[in-house]
């Protein structure tokens, strides 16, 4: 049995399937997804349903998962009465227009009601971080890493939802000396050309969003031996 971590799938179903093949993922393994299953990529809802169908795949929420959770009920109402969606303002439009939500919304609205309600229920009990121990080593998995207060070294349970899903952290921003933090959220190429499509190793901190939906790669880490796996992206390369 092995424990894997992956992040920022963003609808990249083909790459995700290729990764499961590559790591030979089985019913005896566990996979933690460090947030952002939906939006931007081609198959967000199908991907989410694949994850929901596996009891050994665990979603830790990112900012994009929060958007879908927040608006799932409105989208169901919108299936019955399309005018309802026009009433939704600011943050909904921000998701639709600037954050790749349109493809998720479109596919959600095209799904059967039973599927929509399954998704609503699945997203109703969010996890924002996961602490675990594998092979004597302690890990903390959290979508963005910790917010501005990270230097205070507060226990992770003291941070608010938004501090765990929104900050853009530095390469070494981990206050915990004996805990390896694993984060996504910021595609690694944004930290510099030398990190294109690769995991960044900070101080006790792994940045694993390798920018699959931006045309780089999908990465996955096996916590038992810290081996890294990569799958090439099928998406266009975005500067
Ligand atoms: Mn994110």
Coordinates of N, CA and C in Angstrom, one line a residue, residues 3-10 30-38 48 51-52 54 56-67 69 122-123 125-132 139-146 156 160-161 163-166 180-185 208 223:
X3 N 1.0 5.8 -0.4 CA 0.2 7.0 -0.3 C 0.7 8.0 -1.3
X4 N -0.2 8.6 -2.1 CA 0.2 9.5 -3.1 C -0.4 10.9 -2.9
X5 N 0.2 11.9 -3.4 CA -0.4 13.3 -3.4 C -0.3 13.9 -4.8
X6 N -1.4 14.5 -5.2 CA -1.4 15.2 -6.5 C -2.2 16.5 -6.3
X7 N -2.1 17.4 -7.2 CA -2.9 18.7 -7.0 C -3.3 19.3 -8.4
X8 N -4.1 20.3 -8.3 CA -4.5 21.2 -9.4 C -4.8 20.4 -10.7
X9 N -5.7 19.4 -10.6 CA -6.1 18.6 -11.8 C -6.8 19.5 -12.8
X10 N -7.6 20.4 -12.4 CA -8.3 21.4 -13.2 C -8.9 20.8 -14.5
X30 N -3.7 5.0 -1.4 CA -4.5 6.2 -1.0 C -4.0 7.3 -1.9
X31 N -4.9 8.2 -2.3 CA -4.5 9.4 -3.1 C -5.1 10.6 -2.4
X32 N -4.3 11.6 -2.1 CA -4.8 12.9 -1.6 C -4.6 13.9 -2.7
X33 N -5.7 14.6 -2.9 CA -5.7 15.6 -4.0 C -5.7 17.0 -3.3
X34 N -4.6 17.7 -3.5 CA -4.4 19.0 -2.8 C -5.2 20.1 -3.5
X35 N -6.4 19.9 -3.9 CA -7.3 21.0 -4.3 C -7.3 21.3 -5.8
X36 N -8.4 21.9 -6.2 CA -8.6 22.4 -7.6 C -8.8 21.3 -8.6
X37 N -9.9 20.6 -8.4 CA -10.2 19.5 -9.4 C -10.8 20.1 -10.6
X38 N -11.6 21.2 -10.5 CA -12.4 21.7 -11.6 C -11.8 22.9 -12.2
X48 N -14.3 15.0 -11.6 CA -14.8 15.0 -10.2 C -15.6 13.7 -9.9
X51 N -13.3 10.8 -9.2 CA -12.7 10.9 -7.8 C -13.8 10.5 -6.8
X52 N -15.0 11.0 -7.0 CA -16.1 10.7 -6.0 C -16.3 9.2 -5.9
X54 N -14.2 6.8 -6.0 CA -13.1 6.1 -5.3 C -13.0 6.5 -3.9
X56 N -10.8 5.7 -1.9 CA -9.4 5.9 -1.5 C -8.8 7.1 -2.2
X57 N -9.7 8.0 -2.7 CA -9.2 9.3 -3.3 C -9.8 10.4 -2.4
X58 N -9.0 11.3 -1.8 CA -9.5 12.2 -0.8 C -9.2 13.6 -1.3
X59 N -10.3 14.4 -1.4 CA -10.1 15.8 -1.9 C -9.9 16.7 -0.7
X60 N -8.9 17.5 -0.8 CA -8.6 18.6 0.1 C -8.9 19.8 -0.7
X61 N -9.8 20.7 -0.2 CA -10.3 21.8 -1.0 C -9.3 22.8 -1.4
X62 N -9.4 23.3 -2.7 CA -8.7 24.5 -3.1 C -9.8 25.5 -3.4
X63 N -9.3 26.7 -3.8 CA -10.3 27.8 -4.1 C -11.3 27.5 -5.2
X64 N -10.9 26.7 -6.2 CA -11.9 26.3 -7.2 C -12.9 25.3 -6.7
X65 N -12.6 24.5 -5.8 CA -13.5 23.5 -5.3 C -14.5 24.3 -4.4
X66 N -14.0 25.3 -3.7 CA -14.9 26.2 -2.9 C -16.0 26.9 -3.8
X67 N -15.5 27.3 -5.0 CA -16.5 28.0 -5.9 C -17.6 27.0 -6.2
X69 N -18.6 24.3 -4.7 CA -19.4 24.0 -3.5 C -20.4 25.1 -3.2
X122 N -21.4 15.6 -2.0 CA -19.9 15.3 -1.8 C -19.2 16.5 -1.4
X123 N -19.6 17.7 -1.9 CA -18.8 18.9 -1.6 C -19.3 19.6 -0.3
X125 N -19.0 18.6 2.8 CA -18.2 18.3 4.0 C -16.7 18.5 3.7
X126 N -16.4 19.8 3.5 CA -15.0 20.1 3.0 C -13.9 19.9 4.0
X127 N -12.8 19.4 3.5 CA -11.5 19.3 4.3 C -10.6 20.4 3.7
X128 N -9.9 21.1 4.5 CA -9.0 22.2 4.0 C -7.5 21.8 4.2
X129 N -7.3 20.8 4.9 CA -5.9 20.3 5.1 C -5.9 18.9 5.6
X130 N -4.8 18.2 5.4 CA -4.7 16.8 5.9 C -3.3 16.6 6.5
X131 N -3.3 16.2 7.8 CA -2.0 15.9 8.4 C -1.9 14.4 8.4
X132 N -0.8 13.9 8.0 CA -0.6 12.4 8.1 C 0.9 12.0 8.3
X139 N 3.6 14.8 7.4 CA 3.2 15.6 6.3 C 2.0 16.5 6.6
X140 N 2.0 17.6 6.0 CA 0.8 18.5 6.0 C 0.5 18.8 4.5
X141 N -0.7 18.4 4.1 CA -1.1 18.7 2.7 C -2.2 19.8 2.8
X142 N -2.0 20.9 2.0 CA -2.9 22.0 2.1 C -2.7 22.8 0.7
X143 N -3.9 23.2 0.2 CA -3.9 23.7 -1.2 C -2.9 24.8 -1.5
X144 N -3.0 25.9 -0.7 CA -2.1 27.0 -1.1 C -0.9 27.2 -0.1
X145 N -0.9 26.4 0.9 CA 0.1 26.8 2.0 C -0.6 27.8 2.9
X146 N 0.1 28.3 3.9 CA -0.5 29.1 4.9 C -0.4 30.6 4.5
X156 N -2.0 24.4 12.3 CA -2.8 24.6 11.1 C -4.3 24.8 11.3
X160 N -7.8 30.3 8.9 CA -9.1 30.3 8.3 C -9.1 29.6 7.0
X161 N -10.4 29.3 6.5 CA -10.5 28.7 5.2 C -9.7 29.5 4.1
X163 N -7.2 31.5 4.3 CA -5.7 31.4 4.5 C -5.1 30.1 4.0
X164 N -6.0 29.1 3.8 CA -5.5 27.8 3.4 C -5.7 27.5 1.9
X165 N -6.5 28.4 1.2 CA -6.8 28.2 -0.2 C -6.3 29.3 -1.1
X166 N -6.0 30.5 -0.6 CA -5.8 31.7 -1.5 C -4.3 32.2 -1.5
X180 N 6.8 18.0 6.7 CA 7.0 18.4 5.3 C 5.6 18.8 4.7
X181 N 5.6 20.1 4.3 CA 4.3 20.6 3.7 C 4.3 20.3 2.2
X182 N 3.1 20.0 1.7 CA 2.9 19.8 0.3 C 1.8 20.7 -0.2
X183 N 2.1 21.5 -1.1 CA 1.1 22.5 -1.6 C 1.0 22.5 -3.1
X184 N -0.1 23.0 -3.6 CA -0.3 23.3 -5.1 C -0.6 24.7 -5.3
X185 N -1.6 25.1 -6.1 CA -2.2 26.4 -6.2 C -1.4 27.3 -7.2
X208 N 3.8 21.3 -5.8 CA 3.5 20.2 -6.8 C 2.6 20.5 -7.9
X223 N 4.5 9.3 -1.0 CA 5.1 9.7 0.2 C 6.0 8.7 0.9

